[in-house]
Coordinates of C-alpha atoms in Angstrom, one line a residue:
Chain S
X1 CA 46.7 48.1 13.8
X2 CA 45.8 45.9 16.8
X3 CA 45.4 42.3 15.9
X4 CA 44.3 39.1 17.7
X5 CA 45.4 35.9 16.0
X6 CA 44.2 32.3 16.6
X7 CA 46.2 29.4 15.3
X8 CA 46.8 26.0 16.9
X9 CA 50.1 25.3 15.2
X10 CA 52.9 26.9 17.2
X11 CA 55.3 27.6 14.2
X12 CA 52.6 29.3 12.2
X13 CA 51.4 31.3 15.2
X14 CA 54.9 32.6 15.9
X15 CA 55.6 33.2 12.2
X16 CA 52.4 35.2 11.8
X17 CA 53.2 37.2 14.9
X18 CA 56.7 38.1 13.7
X19 CA 55.4 39.0 10.3
X20 CA 52.7 41.3 11.6
X21 CA 55.1 43.0 14.0
X22 CA 57.6 43.5 11.2
X23 CA 55.0 45.6 9.4
X24 CA 54.3 47.6 12.5
X25 CA 51.1 46.0 13.6
X26 CA 50.5 45.1 17.2
X27 CA 49.6 41.5 18.0
X28 CA 47.7 41.9 21.3
X29 CA 47.0 38.2 21.7
X30 CA 47.9 35.0 20.0
X31 CA 45.3 32.3 20.9
X32 CA 45.7 28.6 20.5
X33 CA 42.0 27.6 20.4
X34 CA 38.6 29.0 19.7
X35 CA 37.5 29.6 23.3
X36 CA 40.7 31.6 24.0
X37 CA 40.1 33.6 20.8
X38 CA 36.6 34.6 21.9
X39 CA 38.0 35.6 25.3
X40 CA 40.8 37.6 23.8
X41 CA 38.4 39.5 21.5
X42 CA 36.2 40.4 24.4
X43 CA 39.2 41.6 26.4
X44 CA 41.2 43.4 23.8
X45 CA 38.6 44.6 21.2
X46 CA 41.2 44.4 18.3
X47 CA 40.8 46.1 14.9
X48 CA 41.2 42.8 13.1
X49 CA 41.1 39.1 13.9
X50 CA 43.1 36.6 12.0
X51 CA 42.0 33.0 12.6
X52 CA 42.6 29.5 11.3
X53 CA 39.5 27.4 10.5
X54 CA 40.3 24.1 12.2
X55 CA 41.4 24.3 15.8
X56 CA 40.6 22.9 19.2
X57 CA 38.4 22.2 21.2
X58 CA 36.6 20.1 18.6
X59 CA 39.2 20.3 15.8
X60 CA 36.4 20.9 13.3
X61 CA 35.4 24.3 12.0
X62 CA 35.7 25.9 15.5
X63 CA 37.8 28.8 14.2
X64 CA 35.2 29.7 11.6
X65 CA 32.3 29.4 14.1
X66 CA 34.2 31.7 16.5
X67 CA 34.6 34.1 13.6
X68 CA 30.8 34.1 13.0
X69 CA 30.2 34.7 16.7
X70 CA 32.6 37.6 16.7
X71 CA 30.8 39.0 13.6
X72 CA 27.5 38.9 15.5
X73 CA 28.8 40.3 18.8
X74 CA 31.4 42.8 17.5
X75 CA 30.3 43.8 14.0
X76 CA 33.0 46.5 13.8
X77 CA 35.9 44.1 14.0
X78 CA 37.4 43.0 10.7
X79 CA 37.9 39.2 10.3
X80 CA 40.3 37.3 8.2
X81 CA 39.9 33.6 8.0
X82 CA 42.9 31.5 6.9
X83 CA 42.0 28.1 5.5
X84 CA 43.4 25.0 3.9
X85 CA 40.2 24.5 2.0
X86 CA 38.8 26.0 -1.2
X87 CA 35.5 25.1 0.6
X88 CA 33.0 27.6 -0.8
X89 CA 30.5 26.9 1.9
X90 CA 33.0 28.2 4.4
X91 CA 33.7 31.4 2.5
X92 CA 30.0 32.0 1.8
X93 CA 29.1 31.5 5.5
X94 CA 31.5 34.2 6.6
X95 CA 31.1 36.7 3.8
X96 CA 27.3 36.4 3.5
X97 CA 26.9 37.2 7.2
X98 CA 26.3 40.9 6.9
X99 CA 28.1 43.1 9.3
X100 CA 25.5 45.3 11.0
X101 CA 25.8 49.1 11.5
X102 CA 27.5 51.8 9.5
X103 CA 31.0 50.8 10.5
X104 CA 30.7 47.1 9.6
X105 CA 34.0 45.5 9.7
X106 CA 35.5 43.9 6.7
X107 CA 35.9 40.2 6.1
X108 CA 38.3 38.0 4.2
X109 CA 38.8 34.4 3.3
X110 CA 42.4 33.5 2.3
X111 CA 44.2 30.2 1.7
X112 CA 47.0 29.7 4.2
X113 CA 49.7 29.7 1.6
X114 CA 48.7 33.3 0.7
X115 CA 50.5 34.4 3.8
X116 CA 53.7 33.8 2.0
X117 CA 52.8 36.4 -0.6
X118 CA 53.7 39.0 2.1
X119 CA 52.8 42.1 0.2
X120 CA 49.5 40.7 -1.0
X121 CA 48.7 39.5 2.5
X122 CA 49.4 42.9 4.1
X123 CA 47.3 44.6 1.4
X124 CA 44.4 42.2 2.1
X125 CA 44.7 43.0 5.8
X126 CA 44.4 46.7 5.0
X127 CA 41.4 46.1 2.9
X128 CA 39.7 44.2 5.7
X129 CA 40.6 46.8 8.3
X130 CA 39.0 49.4 6.0
X131 CA 35.7 47.5 5.9
X132 CA 36.3 45.7 2.6
X133 CA 35.9 42.2 1.5
X134 CA 38.8 39.9 0.4
X135 CA 38.5 36.5 -1.1
X136 CA 41.4 34.3 -2.2
X137 CA 41.8 34.3 -6.0
X138 CA 42.0 30.5 -5.9
X139 CA 38.7 30.3 -4.1
X140 CA 37.3 32.8 -6.6
X141 CA 38.6 30.7 -9.5
X142 CA 37.1 27.6 -7.9
X143 CA 33.7 29.3 -7.7
X144 CA 34.0 30.6 -11.2
X145 CA 34.6 27.2 -12.6
X146 CA 31.5 25.8 -11.1
X147 CA 29.1 24.8 -13.8
X148 CA 25.8 25.9 -12.5
X149 CA 23.5 28.1 -14.6
X150 CA 23.5 31.4 -12.8
X151 CA 23.5 35.1 -13.4
X152 CA 27.3 34.9 -13.3
X153 CA 27.3 32.7 -16.3
X154 CA 26.1 35.6 -18.4
X155 CA 29.4 37.4 -17.7
X156 CA 32.1 37.4 -20.4
X157 CA 35.6 36.0 -19.8
X158 CA 37.0 39.4 -19.2
X159 CA 34.2 40.5 -17.0
X160 CA 34.7 37.5 -14.8
X161 CA 38.4 38.3 -14.5
X162 CA 37.5 41.8 -13.4
X163 CA 35.0 40.5 -10.9
X164 CA 37.5 38.0 -9.6
X165 CA 40.0 40.7 -9.0
X166 CA 37.4 43.0 -7.5
X167 CA 36.6 40.1 -5.1
X168 CA 40.2 40.2 -3.9
X169 CA 39.9 43.8 -3.0
X170 CA 41.9 45.3 -5.8
X171 CA 41.3 48.9 -6.8
X172 CA 40.4 49.9 -10.4
X173 CA 43.9 51.1 -11.0
X174 CA 45.3 47.9 -9.8
X175 CA 42.9 45.8 -12.0
X176 CA 43.7 48.0 -15.0
X177 CA 47.5 47.4 -14.5
X178 CA 47.0 43.7 -13.9
X179 CA 45.0 43.2 -17.1
X180 CA 47.0 45.7 -19.2
X181 CA 44.0 47.8 -20.1
X182 CA 43.1 51.4 -19.3
X183 CA 41.2 52.3 -16.1
X184 CA 38.4 53.5 -18.3
X185 CA 38.0 50.1 -19.7
X186 CA 37.9 48.6 -16.3
X187 CA 35.1 51.1 -15.2
X188 CA 33.1 50.0 -18.3
X189 CA 33.5 46.4 -17.5
X190 CA 32.4 47.0 -13.9
X191 CA 29.3 48.9 -15.2
X192 CA 28.5 45.8 -17.4
X193 CA 29.0 43.4 -14.5
X194 CA 26.6 45.4 -12.3
X195 CA 24.0 45.6 -15.1
X196 CA 24.2 41.8 -15.7
X197 CA 24.0 41.0 -12.0
X198 CA 21.0 43.3 -11.7
X199 CA 22.6 45.6 -9.1
X200 CA 21.2 49.1 -8.8
X201 CA 23.2 52.3 -8.1
X202 CA 21.5 52.8 -4.7
X203 CA 22.5 49.3 -3.6
X204 CA 25.3 50.8 -1.5
X205 CA 28.7 49.2 -1.8
X206 CA 28.2 47.6 -5.3
X207 CA 31.6 46.1 -5.3
X208 CA 30.8 44.1 -2.2
X209 CA 27.4 43.2 -3.5
X210 CA 28.8 41.9 -6.7
X211 CA 31.1 39.7 -4.8
X212 CA 28.3 38.6 -2.6
X213 CA 26.2 37.5 -5.6
X214 CA 29.2 35.6 -6.6
X215 CA 29.4 33.8 -3.3
X216 CA 25.7 33.2 -3.0
X217 CA 26.1 31.1 -6.1
X218 CA 28.3 28.9 -4.1
X219 CA 26.1 28.7 -1.0
X220 CA 24.2 25.6 -0.1
X221 CA 20.5 26.4 -0.6
X222 CA 19.7 25.3 2.9
X223 CA 21.3 27.1 5.7
Chain U
X1 CA 13.0 -37.2 2.6
X2 CA 16.4 -35.7 2.1
X3 CA 18.2 -35.8 -1.2
X4 CA 21.1 -38.2 -1.4
X5 CA 22.9 -39.0 -4.6
X6 CA 23.6 -42.5 -3.3
X7 CA 20.0 -43.3 -2.5
X8 CA 18.9 -42.0 -5.9
X9 CA 21.4 -44.2 -7.7
X10 CA 20.2 -47.2 -5.6
X11 CA 16.5 -46.6 -6.4
X12 CA 17.1 -46.0 -10.1
X13 CA 18.9 -49.3 -10.8
X14 CA 19.7 -51.7 -7.9
X15 CA 21.8 -54.0 -10.1
X16 CA 23.9 -51.2 -11.6
X17 CA 24.2 -49.7 -8.1
X18 CA 26.7 -52.4 -7.3
X19 CA 29.2 -51.0 -9.7
X20 CA 28.8 -47.3 -8.6
X21 CA 31.2 -45.7 -6.1
X22 CA 28.4 -45.3 -3.5
X23 CA 28.7 -48.6 -1.7
X24 CA 32.4 -47.9 -1.1
X25 CA 32.0 -44.3 0.0
X26 CA 29.1 -45.2 2.3
X27 CA 31.3 -48.0 3.8
X28 CA 34.1 -45.4 4.3
X29 CA 31.6 -43.1 5.9
X30 CA 30.4 -45.7 8.3
X31 CA 33.9 -46.9 9.0
X32 CA 35.1 -43.4 9.9
X33 CA 31.9 -43.0 12.0
X34 CA 32.7 -46.2 13.8
X35 CA 36.2 -45.0 14.6
X36 CA 35.0 -41.6 15.8
X37 CA 32.4 -43.3 18.0
X38 CA 35.2 -44.4 20.3
X39 CA 36.1 -40.7 20.9
X40 CA 32.4 -39.8 21.3
X41 CA 32.2 -42.5 24.0
X42 CA 35.3 -40.9 25.7
X43 CA 33.7 -37.4 25.5
X44 CA 30.5 -38.6 27.1
X45 CA 32.6 -40.1 29.9
X46 CA 34.1 -36.7 30.7
X47 CA 31.1 -34.5 30.7
X48 CA 33.0 -31.2 30.4
X49 CA 34.4 -32.0 27.0
X50 CA 30.9 -32.7 25.4
X51 CA 30.3 -29.2 23.9
X52 CA 33.8 -29.1 22.3
X53 CA 33.6 -32.6 21.0
X54 CA 30.0 -32.1 19.8
X55 CA 31.1 -29.0 17.9
X56 CA 34.1 -30.7 16.4
X57 CA 32.3 -33.7 15.2
X58 CA 29.5 -31.6 13.8
X59 CA 32.0 -29.6 11.8
X60 CA 33.6 -32.8 10.5
X61 CA 30.1 -34.3 9.8
X62 CA 29.1 -31.3 7.7
X63 CA 31.8 -32.3 5.2
X64 CA 31.7 -36.0 5.8
X65 CA 28.1 -36.4 4.6
X66 CA 29.3 -36.0 1.1
X67 CA 30.5 -39.6 1.4
X68 CA 26.9 -40.7 1.9
X69 CA 25.8 -38.8 -1.2
X70 CA 24.5 -35.6 0.6
X71 CA 25.3 -32.0 -0.2
X72 CA 27.7 -30.5 2.4
X73 CA 25.8 -28.9 5.2
X74 CA 26.2 -25.1 5.6
X75 CA 28.3 -24.3 8.7
X76 CA 27.8 -22.0 11.6
X77 CA 28.4 -18.3 11.1
X78 CA 32.1 -17.5 11.2
X79 CA 33.7 -15.6 14.1
X80 CA 31.2 -16.9 16.7
X81 CA 34.0 -17.6 19.2
X82 CA 33.6 -20.4 21.7
X83 CA 30.2 -22.2 21.7
X84 CA 27.7 -20.5 23.9
X85 CA 25.4 -22.8 25.8
X86 CA 22.5 -20.4 25.0
X87 CA 23.0 -21.1 21.3
X88 CA 20.3 -23.5 20.0
X89 CA 22.6 -24.8 17.3
X90 CA 25.1 -26.1 19.9
X91 CA 22.3 -28.1 21.5
X92 CA 21.4 -29.6 18.2
X93 CA 25.1 -30.5 17.8
X94 CA 25.1 -32.2 21.2
X95 CA 21.9 -34.0 20.1
X96 CA 23.7 -35.2 17.0
X97 CA 26.7 -36.4 19.1
X98 CA 24.3 -38.5 21.2
X99 CA 22.7 -39.9 18.0
X100 CA 26.1 -40.6 16.7
X101 CA 26.9 -42.5 19.8
X102 CA 24.0 -44.9 19.0
X103 CA 24.5 -45.1 15.3
X104 CA 28.3 -45.3 15.7
X105 CA 27.9 -48.2 18.1
X106 CA 25.5 -49.9 15.7
X107 CA 27.9 -49.3 12.7
X108 CA 30.8 -50.6 14.8
X109 CA 29.0 -53.8 15.7
X110 CA 27.5 -54.3 12.3
X111 CA 30.8 -53.8 10.5
X112 CA 32.7 -56.1 12.8
X113 CA 30.0 -58.8 12.6
X114 CA 29.6 -58.5 8.9
X115 CA 33.3 -58.7 8.3
X116 CA 33.7 -61.7 10.6
X117 CA 30.8 -63.6 9.0
X118 CA 32.2 -62.9 5.5
X119 CA 35.6 -64.1 6.6
X120 CA 34.0 -67.2 8.2
X121 CA 32.2 -68.0 5.0
X122 CA 35.4 -67.8 3.0
X123 CA 37.0 -70.2 5.5
X124 CA 34.0 -72.4 5.3
X125 CA 34.4 -72.7 1.5
X126 CA 37.9 -74.0 2.2
X127 CA 36.6 -76.5 4.8
X128 CA 34.0 -77.8 2.4
X129 CA 36.7 -78.2 -0.2
X130 CA 38.5 -80.5 2.3
X131 CA 41.2 -78.2 3.6
X132 CA 41.8 -78.8 7.2
X133 CA 41.9 -75.5 9.2
X134 CA 42.2 -74.8 12.9
X135 CA 39.9 -71.7 12.5
X136 CA 36.7 -73.7 12.6
X137 CA 36.1 -76.0 15.5
X138 CA 32.8 -77.4 14.3
X139 CA 32.9 -78.2 10.6
X140 CA 29.2 -79.1 10.6
X141 CA 28.4 -75.4 10.6
X142 CA 30.3 -74.8 7.4
X143 CA 27.4 -75.5 4.9
X144 CA 25.3 -72.9 6.8
X145 CA 28.1 -70.3 6.8
X146 CA 28.5 -70.2 3.0
X147 CA 25.0 -68.9 2.1
X148 CA 25.1 -66.5 5.0
X149 CA 28.4 -65.1 3.8
X150 CA 27.1 -64.8 0.2
X151 CA 23.9 -63.1 1.5
X152 CA 26.0 -60.6 3.4
X153 CA 28.2 -59.9 0.4
X154 CA 25.2 -59.3 -1.9
X155 CA 23.2 -57.3 0.6
X156 CA 25.9 -55.3 2.3
X157 CA 26.2 -52.5 -0.3
X158 CA 22.5 -51.8 0.1
X159 CA 22.6 -52.2 3.9
X160 CA 25.6 -50.0 4.2
X161 CA 24.2 -47.3 1.9
X162 CA 20.9 -47.3 3.8
X163 CA 22.6 -47.0 7.2
X164 CA 24.8 -44.2 5.8
X165 CA 21.6 -42.5 4.5
X166 CA 19.9 -42.6 7.8
X167 CA 22.9 -41.0 9.6
X168 CA 23.4 -38.5 6.8
X169 CA 19.7 -37.5 6.9
X170 CA 19.9 -37.1 10.6
X171 CA 23.0 -35.0 10.4
X172 CA 21.3 -32.8 7.7
X173 CA 18.2 -32.4 9.9
X174 CA 20.1 -31.5 13.0
X175 CA 23.0 -29.6 11.8
X176 CA 21.5 -27.4 9.1
X177 CA 21.1 -23.7 10.1
X178 CA 17.5 -22.7 10.9
X179 CA 15.9 -19.8 9.2
X180 CA 16.1 -17.6 12.2
X181 CA 19.7 -18.4 12.6
X182 CA 20.3 -17.4 9.0
X183 CA 18.4 -14.2 9.7
X184 CA 20.6 -13.5 12.7
X185 CA 23.6 -14.3 10.5
X186 CA 22.5 -11.7 7.9
X187 CA 21.9 -9.1 10.5
X188 CA 25.2 -9.7 12.1
X189 CA 26.9 -9.5 8.7
X190 CA 25.2 -6.2 8.0
X191 CA 26.4 -4.9 11.3
X192 CA 29.9 -6.2 10.6
X193 CA 29.8 -4.3 7.2
X194 CA 28.8 -1.1 8.8
X195 CA 31.5 -1.6 11.4
X196 CA 33.9 -2.3 8.5
X197 CA 32.8 0.9 6.8
X198 CA 33.2 2.8 10.0
X199 CA 36.7 1.5 10.4
X200 CA 37.4 2.5 6.8
X201 CA 35.9 5.9 7.5
X202 CA 38.0 6.3 10.6
X203 CA 41.1 5.5 8.7
X204 CA 40.3 8.1 6.0
X205 CA 39.6 10.6 8.7
X206 CA 43.0 9.9 10.3
X207 CA 44.8 10.3 7.0
X208 CA 43.0 13.5 6.3
X209 CA 43.8 14.8 9.7
X210 CA 47.4 13.9 9.4
X211 CA 47.7 15.6 6.1
X212 CA 45.9 18.7 7.4
X213 CA 47.5 19.1 10.7
X214 CA 50.9 17.8 9.5
X215 CA 51.9 18.1 5.9
X216 CA 49.6 21.0 4.9
X217 CA 50.6 22.9 8.0
X218 CA 54.3 22.5 7.4
X219 CA 54.0 23.6 3.8
X220 CA 51.9 26.6 4.7
X221 CA 54.5 27.5 7.3
X222 CA 57.3 27.2 4.9
X223 CA 55.4 29.3 2.4
X224 CA 55.2 32.0 5.1
X225 CA 58.9 31.6 5.9
X226 CA 59.7 32.1 2.2
X227 CA 57.7 35.3 2.3
X228 CA 59.8 36.5 5.3
X229 CA 62.9 35.5 3.6
X230 CA 61.9 37.6 0.6
X231 CA 61.6 40.6 2.8
X232 CA 65.1 39.9 4.2
X233 CA 66.5 39.6 0.7
X234 CA 65.0 42.9 -0.3
X235 CA 66.4 44.6 2.8
X236 CA 70.0 43.1 2.8
X237 CA 70.8 42.8 -0.9
X238 CA 71.2 46.1 -2.7
X239 CA 68.8 46.2 -5.7
X240 CA 70.6 44.8 -8.7
X241 CA 71.2 41.5 -10.5
X242 CA 72.2 39.6 -7.3
X243 CA 68.9 40.6 -5.6
X244 CA 67.0 39.7 -8.7
X245 CA 68.4 36.3 -9.0
X246 CA 67.9 35.6 -5.3
X247 CA 64.3 36.7 -5.6
X248 CA 63.8 34.6 -8.7
X249 CA 65.0 31.5 -6.9
X250 CA 62.7 32.3 -4.0
X251 CA 59.8 32.8 -6.3
X252 CA 60.5 29.4 -8.0
X253 CA 60.6 27.6 -4.6
X254 CA 57.4 29.3 -3.5
X255 CA 55.6 28.3 -6.7
X256 CA 56.5 24.7 -6.0
X257 CA 55.3 25.0 -2.4
X258 CA 52.0 26.4 -3.5
X259 CA 51.7 23.7 -6.2
X260 CA 52.3 21.0 -3.6
X261 CA 49.6 22.6 -1.4
X262 CA 47.2 22.7 -4.4
X263 CA 47.8 19.1 -5.1
X264 CA 47.3 18.2 -1.4
X265 CA 44.1 20.2 -1.3
X266 CA 42.7 18.0 -4.1
X267 CA 43.8 14.8 -2.3
X268 CA 42.3 15.9 0.9
X269 CA 39.1 16.8 -0.8
X270 CA 39.0 13.5 -2.5
X271 CA 39.4 11.8 0.8
X272 CA 36.6 13.6 2.6
X273 CA 34.8 16.5 1.0
X274 CA 34.4 19.1 3.8
X275 CA 30.9 19.9 2.8
X276 CA 29.9 16.3 3.4
X277 CA 31.1 16.5 7.0
X278 CA 29.8 19.9 7.8
X279 CA 26.6 20.1 5.9
X280 CA 25.6 16.6 5.0
X281 CA 25.0 14.5 1.9
X282 CA 22.5 16.9 0.2
X283 CA 24.9 19.8 0.3
X284 CA 27.8 17.6 -0.8
X285 CA 25.8 16.4 -3.8
X286 CA 24.9 20.0 -4.7
X287 CA 28.6 20.9 -4.6
X288 CA 29.4 17.8 -6.7
X289 CA 26.8 19.0 -9.3
X290 CA 28.4 22.5 -9.3
X291 CA 31.8 21.1 -9.9
X292 CA 31.0 19.1 -13.1
X293 CA 31.5 20.9 -16.4
X294 CA 28.0 20.1 -17.6
X295 CA 24.5 21.0 -16.5
X296 CA 23.7 18.9 -13.4
X297 CA 20.7 19.3 -11.1
X298 CA 20.1 17.9 -7.6
X299 CA 17.0 17.0 -5.8
X300 CA 17.7 16.2 -2.1
X301 CA 15.1 18.2 -0.3
X302 CA 14.0 17.3 3.1
X303 CA 16.5 14.5 3.5
X304 CA 18.1 14.6 6.9
X305 CA 21.5 13.4 8.0
X306 CA 22.6 9.7 8.0
X307 CA 25.5 8.0 9.7
X308 CA 28.7 9.2 8.2
X309 CA 29.8 5.9 6.7
X310 CA 26.4 5.8 4.9
X311 CA 26.7 9.4 3.7
X312 CA 30.3 8.8 2.6
X313 CA 29.5 5.6 0.6
X314 CA 26.5 7.2 -1.1
X315 CA 28.5 10.3 -2.0
X316 CA 31.2 8.0 -3.4
X317 CA 28.6 6.2 -5.5
X318 CA 27.1 9.4 -6.8
X319 CA 30.5 10.8 -7.6
X320 CA 31.5 7.6 -9.5
X321 CA 28.2 7.6 -11.4
X322 CA 28.6 11.2 -12.4
X323 CA 32.2 10.7 -13.4
X324 CA 31.3 7.6 -15.4
X325 CA 28.5 9.4 -17.2
X326 CA 30.7 12.3 -18.2
X327 CA 33.5 10.0 -19.3
X328 CA 31.5 7.5 -21.3
X329 CA 28.1 8.8 -22.2
X330 CA 28.6 12.5 -23.1
X331 CA 25.3 13.6 -21.6
X332 CA 23.8 17.1 -21.8
X333 CA 22.2 16.9 -18.4
X334 CA 22.7 14.8 -15.2
X335 CA 20.1 14.6 -12.5
X336 CA 20.9 13.4 -9.0
X337 CA 18.0 12.5 -6.7
X338 CA 18.2 11.5 -3.0
X339 CA 15.1 10.3 -1.3
X340 CA 14.6 8.6 2.1
X341 CA 11.7 6.9 3.7
X342 CA 11.6 5.6 7.3
X343 CA 13.4 2.4 6.3
X344 CA 15.1 3.0 2.9
X345 CA 17.4 5.4 1.3
X346 CA 17.4 5.7 -2.5
X347 CA 20.0 7.5 -4.5
X348 CA 19.3 7.9 -8.2
X349 CA 21.7 9.3 -10.8
X350 CA 20.2 9.7 -14.3
X351 CA 21.7 11.1 -17.4
X352 CA 20.5 11.6 -21.0
X353 CA 23.7 10.3 -22.6
X354 CA 24.5 7.3 -24.8
X355 CA 23.6 4.6 -22.3
X356 CA 25.1 1.1 -22.5
X357 CA 26.8 1.5 -19.1
X358 CA 28.1 -1.8 -17.6
X359 CA 30.8 -3.0 -15.2
X360 CA 33.1 -3.4 -18.2
X361 CA 33.5 0.4 -17.9
X362 CA 36.5 0.1 -15.6
X363 CA 36.6 -0.4 -11.9
X364 CA 34.2 2.5 -11.0
X365 CA 31.1 0.4 -11.5
X366 CA 32.6 -2.5 -9.6
X367 CA 33.3 -0.1 -6.7
X368 CA 29.8 1.1 -6.8
X369 CA 28.5 -2.4 -6.5
X370 CA 30.8 -3.2 -3.7
X371 CA 29.8 -0.1 -1.7
X372 CA 26.1 -0.8 -2.2
X373 CA 26.4 -4.4 -1.1
X374 CA 28.5 -3.4 1.9
X375 CA 25.5 -1.3 2.9
X376 CA 23.3 -4.4 2.4
X377 CA 21.5 -2.7 -0.5
X378 CA 21.3 -3.2 -4.2
X379 CA 22.5 -1.3 -7.2
X380 CA 20.3 -1.2 -10.2
X381 CA 21.9 -0.1 -13.5
X382 CA 19.3 0.6 -16.2
X383 CA 21.2 1.7 -19.2
X384 CA 19.9 0.6 -22.6
X385 CA 22.1 1.4 -25.6
X386 CA 21.1 4.9 -26.8
X387 CA 20.2 5.9 -23.2
X388 CA 18.9 7.3 -21.0
X389 CA 20.9 5.8 -18.0
X390 CA 19.6 5.4 -14.5
X391 CA 21.7 4.2 -11.7
X392 CA 19.9 3.5 -8.5
X393 CA 21.4 2.6 -5.1
X394 CA 18.7 1.4 -2.9
X395 CA 19.8 0.7 0.7
X396 CA 18.2 -0.1 4.0
X397 CA 18.3 2.9 6.4
X398 CA 20.5 1.9 9.3
X399 CA 19.6 2.9 12.9

């Protein structure tokens, strides 16, 4: 796939480029700051954007802001945000921004160290390119452990685990293998999760909705 | 009428006053004053040196008045630099130096005259006893000198003390800080505190940035390199025990790297919660409530943003209060409330736990007090045994 990356640290930028090329992807542009990223996306219209959160010009959350801008202007482009923070507000801002249109691009929020899990990382990229949602298991765990009364609290330990894995874009077969249960058991768990979160069959992509519910729990009430 | 321990002692019992230390200390006070008078005279000869001398002598006087039985006079605010001529206190100090010139002259003359006369009286006693001495030309004055000397010896403790009182009272009147000067001092201290907090905040920001842009970046890069190395190992080693053991080592190193990053993330979060910077104190408090393992609610509606040092300090206070409550009071529920008017900010953390919170509970409470006072506010801890506990930080809203 065609990828634009944005990362201000040279070593990381080069490493990412090499890694993506090794897996046969094409890095059409490697930007060093948020403005350059926006220009590159307009020029190249990539399939997926991979961006760091903190980068020039302001060295605050410029990368994430650029990602939200891209989401609004080019809803078909998948976006993967790499972060050093478990910051739930960050993840929520990105994931809760619905991609308009039938071919809404996927979105992901991964911790930077996840890149080292090469196979996982590439799998996440495929999920995002396919319009799916990926959230770092550590971020998920962090959200899970928050002690706020919420619909999520009604889930059993096992159901949470299943939802957490769903949130990272795993397939049912994958989840079943990871938890050493049958695929049928996973389907039953997922049914229970949807029921408990009050999601109807006609809600479209229920998987994504479940994950969204999950992240809404972490969203600051005021935008 | 200014309070002086010397004068009080004199009024209470004039006879016993003789045997107190006050006549001596007052005498020392005047004697030092008389000596300093010479320099004051010099200073007034060279006009340019007046402010400096006035300031120096005022500083000395603030301590010296203790000799005359006064309480030491509070000094000027620290760090004021060189005296500014627009500063009213400096003019009062110059006025005191002028007064000192007169009183010092008077003390100087009085001390010399008194001492001479007493000495003369002693000599006169010898003359009357028939001892021939070259010190007195006219022996006919001797009978007169003796009573004069006696009178001076008896009266001088009172005279000296009274003179010292007059000078001390004058010094207290002129050199004490005025109410508006104290007000200015308080305001400038508050400003200095905010500046101090700002510096502190800047320091934390620098550390956090260094960790994020440096250490975390390097660790993340090395995690990525390890991932690439794993690919190389899989490609170059044929599958088998050698490849397995290489992959195992790689996995171990990678786990360590990820652990280091996890730890760093916690450290960085402790330094500066991202939410606090991006979304403000209300959002950070809500996040804090979500993190704790018990039921915690937050009411911070309609409160805007404040200066970062203020938000940071209040967040720190809230986080300490919550940590304390969970550690010591085992509550079922914690409620955090943030309210602001046009001139005050109030943060209240209440819990339904065991109560009995006090500063003996480790350094957390002390830190909360320090932070609040740095913000020129006050911390109210209402925690009867048996609970409930309310901790209120009430600070002025800075502009």
